[in-house]
Coordinates of C-alpha atoms in Angstrom, one line a residue:
X1 CA 3.6 0.0 27.3
X2 CA 6.3 2.5 26.3
X3 CA 6.1 3.3 22.6
X4 CA 8.7 5.2 20.5
X5 CA 7.1 6.7 17.4
X6 CA 9.2 8.0 14.5
X7 CA 8.8 8.6 10.8
X8 CA 10.6 10.0 7.8
X9 CA 8.1 12.7 6.7
X10 CA 9.1 15.0 9.6
X11 CA 7.8 16.1 13.0
X12 CA 4.9 18.1 11.5
X13 CA 3.6 15.3 9.2
X14 CA -0.1 14.6 9.5
X15 CA 0.5 10.8 9.3
X16 CA 2.7 11.1 12.4
X17 CA 0.0 13.0 14.4
X18 CA -2.6 10.5 13.4
X19 CA -0.5 7.5 14.4
X20 CA 0.4 9.1 17.8
X21 CA -3.3 9.6 18.5
X22 CA -4.2 6.0 17.7
X23 CA -1.3 4.5 19.6
X24 CA -2.3 6.3 22.9
X25 CA -4.8 3.5 23.5
X26 CA -1.9 1.0 23.6
X27 CA 0.5 2.9 25.9
X28 CA 2.6 6.0 26.5
X29 CA 3.9 7.4 23.2
X30 CA 7.1 9.4 22.8
X31 CA 7.5 11.1 19.4
X32 CA 11.0 11.4 18.1
X33 CA 11.1 12.4 14.4
X34 CA 13.2 14.3 11.9
X35 CA 13.0 18.0 11.9
X36 CA 12.6 18.0 8.1
X37 CA 11.4 15.4 5.6
X38 CA 13.9 12.5 5.1
X39 CA 12.2 10.4 2.5
X40 CA 14.4 7.9 0.6
X41 CA 17.3 8.1 3.0
X42 CA 17.0 4.4 3.9
X43 CA 19.0 3.4 7.0
X44 CA 21.5 6.2 6.9
X45 CA 22.9 7.5 10.1
X46 CA 24.8 10.7 11.0
X47 CA 28.5 10.4 11.8
X48 CA 30.2 13.6 10.5
X49 CA 28.0 16.3 12.2
X50 CA 26.3 16.7 15.5
X51 CA 22.7 15.7 16.0
X52 CA 20.8 18.8 17.0
X53 CA 17.6 17.9 19.0
X54 CA 14.9 20.1 20.5
X55 CA 11.5 19.6 22.0
X56 CA 8.6 20.9 19.9
X57 CA 5.3 22.1 21.4
X58 CA 1.7 22.8 20.3
X59 CA 0.8 25.4 22.8
X60 CA 1.2 23.6 26.2
X61 CA 1.2 20.1 24.7
X62 CA 4.5 18.6 23.8
X63 CA 4.5 17.3 20.2
X64 CA 7.8 15.5 20.6
X65 CA 11.5 15.7 19.8
X66 CA 12.6 17.1 16.5
X67 CA 16.0 15.7 15.4
X68 CA 18.1 17.2 12.6
X69 CA 19.0 13.8 11.4
X70 CA 17.7 10.7 9.7
X71 CA 14.8 8.4 10.9
X72 CA 17.4 5.8 12.1
X73 CA 19.1 8.6 14.0
X74 CA 15.8 9.4 15.7
X75 CA 15.3 5.8 16.9
X76 CA 18.9 5.4 18.0
X77 CA 18.9 8.6 19.9
X78 CA 15.5 7.9 21.4
X79 CA 16.5 4.5 22.7
X80 CA 19.9 5.4 24.0
X81 CA 19.4 9.0 25.2
X82 CA 16.0 10.6 25.1
X83 CA 13.6 8.0 26.6
X84 CA 13.9 7.4 30.3
X85 CA 12.9 3.8 29.9
X86 CA 13.7 1.4 27.1
X87 CA 10.6 1.3 24.7
X88 CA 8.6 -1.9 24.4
X89 CA 7.5 -1.1 20.8
X90 CA 8.8 1.1 18.0
X91 CA 6.4 2.3 15.3
X92 CA 7.5 4.3 12.2
X93 CA 4.9 6.2 10.2
X94 CA 2.4 6.7 9.0
X95 CA 4.3 7.4 5.8
X96 CA 2.6 9.4 3.1
X97 CA 3.1 6.9 0.2
X98 CA 3.5 3.1 0.1
X99 CA 6.8 1.4 1.0
X100 CA 6.4 -1.8 -0.9
X101 CA 8.6 -3.9 -3.3
X102 CA 12.2 -2.7 -3.7
X103 CA 11.2 0.7 -2.2
X104 CA 11.6 -1.1 1.1
X105 CA 15.4 -0.9 0.5
X106 CA 15.3 2.9 0.1
X107 CA 12.7 3.8 2.7
X108 CA 13.5 6.0 5.6
X109 CA 10.3 4.8 7.3
X110 CA 11.5 1.2 7.1
X111 CA 15.0 2.3 8.1
X112 CA 13.7 3.6 11.4
X113 CA 11.9 0.3 12.1
X114 CA 15.1 -1.6 11.2
X115 CA 17.0 0.5 13.7
X116 CA 14.5 -0.5 16.4
X117 CA 14.9 -4.1 15.5
X118 CA 18.7 -3.8 15.9
X119 CA 18.0 -3.0 19.6
X120 CA 15.9 -6.2 19.9
X121 CA 12.6 -4.3 20.1
X122 CA 9.5 -5.3 18.1
X123 CA 9.3 -2.6 15.3
X124 CA 6.7 -1.9 12.7
X125 CA 6.8 0.4 9.7
X126 CA 3.5 1.8 8.5
X127 CA 2.7 3.4 5.2
X128 CA -0.4 4.7 3.4
X129 CA -0.8 5.0 -0.3
X130 CA -0.3 8.6 -1.5
X131 CA -3.5 10.5 -1.9
X132 CA -4.2 14.3 -1.9
X133 CA -7.0 13.6 0.6
X134 CA -5.4 10.8 2.5
X135 CA -7.4 9.5 5.4
X136 CA -4.6 9.3 7.9
X137 CA -6.9 9.0 11.0
X138 CA -8.7 6.0 9.5
X139 CA -5.4 4.4 8.4
X140 CA -3.9 4.9 11.8
X141 CA -6.8 3.1 13.5
X142 CA -6.4 0.2 11.0
X143 CA -2.7 0.1 11.8
X144 CA -3.3 0.2 15.5
X145 CA -5.6 -2.8 15.3
X146 CA -3.0 -4.8 13.3
X147 CA -0.3 -3.8 15.7
X148 CA -2.4 -4.8 18.7
X149 CA -3.0 -8.2 17.2
X150 CA 0.7 -8.7 16.4
X151 CA 1.6 -7.9 20.0
X152 CA -1.1 -10.4 21.3
X153 CA 0.8 -13.2 19.6
X154 CA 3.5 -12.8 22.3
X155 CA 6.3 -14.0 20.0
X156 CA 9.4 -15.4 21.8
X157 CA 11.7 -12.9 20.0
X158 CA 11.3 -9.3 18.8
X159 CA 10.1 -9.0 15.2
X160 CA 10.3 -6.5 12.3
X161 CA 7.2 -5.8 10.1
X162 CA 6.3 -3.7 7.2
X163 CA 2.6 -2.7 7.0
X164 CA 1.2 -1.0 3.9
X165 CA -2.4 0.3 3.5
X166 CA -3.9 1.0 0.1
X167 CA -6.2 4.1 -0.3
X168 CA -9.3 2.1 -1.2
X169 CA -9.1 0.1 2.0
X170 CA -9.5 3.3 4.1
X171 CA -12.8 4.0 2.4
X172 CA -14.4 0.7 3.2
X173 CA -16.9 0.3 6.0
X174 CA -15.3 -1.0 9.3
X175 CA -14.6 -4.7 9.2
X176 CA -14.6 -5.0 5.4
X177 CA -10.9 -4.3 4.7
X178 CA -8.7 -7.4 4.4
X179 CA -5.0 -8.1 5.1
X180 CA -2.6 -10.5 3.5
X181 CA 0.7 -11.6 4.9
X182 CA 3.0 -11.6 1.8
X183 CA 6.7 -11.3 0.8
X184 CA 8.0 -8.1 -0.6
X185 CA 8.2 -7.9 -4.4
X186 CA 11.8 -7.8 -5.7
X187 CA 11.1 -7.1 -9.4
X188 CA 13.3 -4.3 -10.8
X189 CA 11.6 -1.1 -11.8
X190 CA 12.2 2.7 -11.6
X191 CA 14.9 2.6 -14.2
X192 CA 13.6 5.4 -16.4
X193 CA 14.9 9.0 -16.3
X194 CA 13.8 12.1 -18.1
X195 CA 16.8 14.1 -19.4
X196 CA 16.5 17.9 -19.3
X197 CA 18.5 21.1 -19.4
X198 CA 18.8 23.5 -16.6
X199 CA 19.0 27.4 -17.1
X200 CA 22.8 27.1 -17.5
X201 CA 22.4 24.4 -20.2
X202 CA 23.6 21.6 -17.9
X203 CA 22.1 18.2 -18.2
X204 CA 20.1 16.8 -15.3
X205 CA 18.0 13.7 -14.9
X206 CA 14.7 13.2 -13.2
X207 CA 13.7 9.6 -12.1
X208 CA 10.2 8.7 -13.1
X209 CA 9.6 5.5 -11.2
X210 CA 8.7 3.7 -14.4
X211 CA 8.1 1.1 -15.6
X212 CA 5.7 -0.6 -13.2
X213 CA 7.0 -4.0 -12.1
X214 CA 5.5 -7.1 -13.6
X215 CA 3.8 -9.6 -11.2
X216 CA 4.9 -13.2 -11.2
X217 CA 3.0 -16.3 -10.0
X218 CA 3.7 -15.6 -6.3
X219 CA 1.6 -13.1 -4.5
X220 CA 3.7 -10.2 -3.2
X221 CA 3.0 -6.9 -1.4
X222 CA 2.8 -5.2 -4.8
X223 CA 0.3 -7.5 -6.3
X224 CA -1.8 -7.7 -3.2
X225 CA -1.9 -3.9 -2.7
X226 CA -3.2 -3.5 -6.3
X227 CA -6.1 -5.8 -5.4
X228 CA -6.9 -3.5 -2.4
X229 CA -5.5 -5.6 0.4
X230 CA -3.5 -4.3 3.4
X231 CA -0.2 -6.1 3.3
X232 CA 2.0 -7.2 6.2
X233 CA 5.6 -8.4 5.5
X234 CA 7.9 -9.8 8.1
X235 CA 11.5 -8.5 7.5
X236 CA 15.0 -9.4 8.6
X237 CA 18.0 -7.1 8.6
X238 CA 20.5 -10.0 8.4
X239 CA 21.6 -9.9 4.8
X240 CA 23.7 -13.0 4.9
X241 CA 22.9 -15.6 2.2
X242 CA 23.4 -18.6 4.5
X243 CA 22.7 -21.3 1.9
X244 CA 25.5 -20.0 -0.2
X245 CA 28.0 -20.2 2.7
X246 CA 27.7 -24.0 2.5
X247 CA 28.0 -23.9 -1.2
X248 CA 31.1 -21.9 -1.1
X249 CA 33.0 -23.9 1.5
X250 CA 34.3 -26.5 -1.1
X251 CA 35.7 -23.6 -3.2
X252 CA 38.9 -23.6 -1.2
X253 CA 39.4 -19.9 -1.8
X254 CA 42.9 -18.6 -0.9
X255 CA 44.8 -15.4 -0.7
X256 CA 47.6 -16.1 -3.2
X257 CA 49.8 -13.0 -2.8

């Protein structure tokens, strides 16, 4: 199996190294990652400047390709130019920090996986809850097991998934962590800013991420993660609200001028 591994934390991120090591048991891994951290860039791609790309080595071992662009750039460049054969699987991560709820919309980690799905390749974004002493190796092994089981289902069409791993789950004995398949939470949050003055007396604002979203009756990735479960969410990049198309047909909208 040919595997393209990307991320948004950059080519030197510990989560990327751990994921590469774990994925080697599934196939041949090619790392193509941003040269610098690209957190929060979503699915942005580079149009107005060239994409500088170079190979990075640890001694004699090739670490991978470092791309001066976004996570989506890395996947696009990897599939079209850098990999001699089309990858069978694309993995993005492990991200240092969860990508759940509406953060899915902003995540560069998820953006890389979406780009892979555009190419019709099964793609999986993997994120681990932020912790100063994050156990990336343990999380990578957990992610590998989930990925292997997904691939064993032999779906008729490529799929896009978002996998999140809470810190407490990485500290459990093998076999005790549990996973839930849940939708992403869509509750609004992160609307608070702290207003401050810079040394030149100019106003600036710092987003706080507060308040925390409230949980409804339906279990979501946010509520399941709080309970210590790993969460797996199938995603789709087609943003069309198809039910509304039928609703709008009788509107008889016209261009009047």
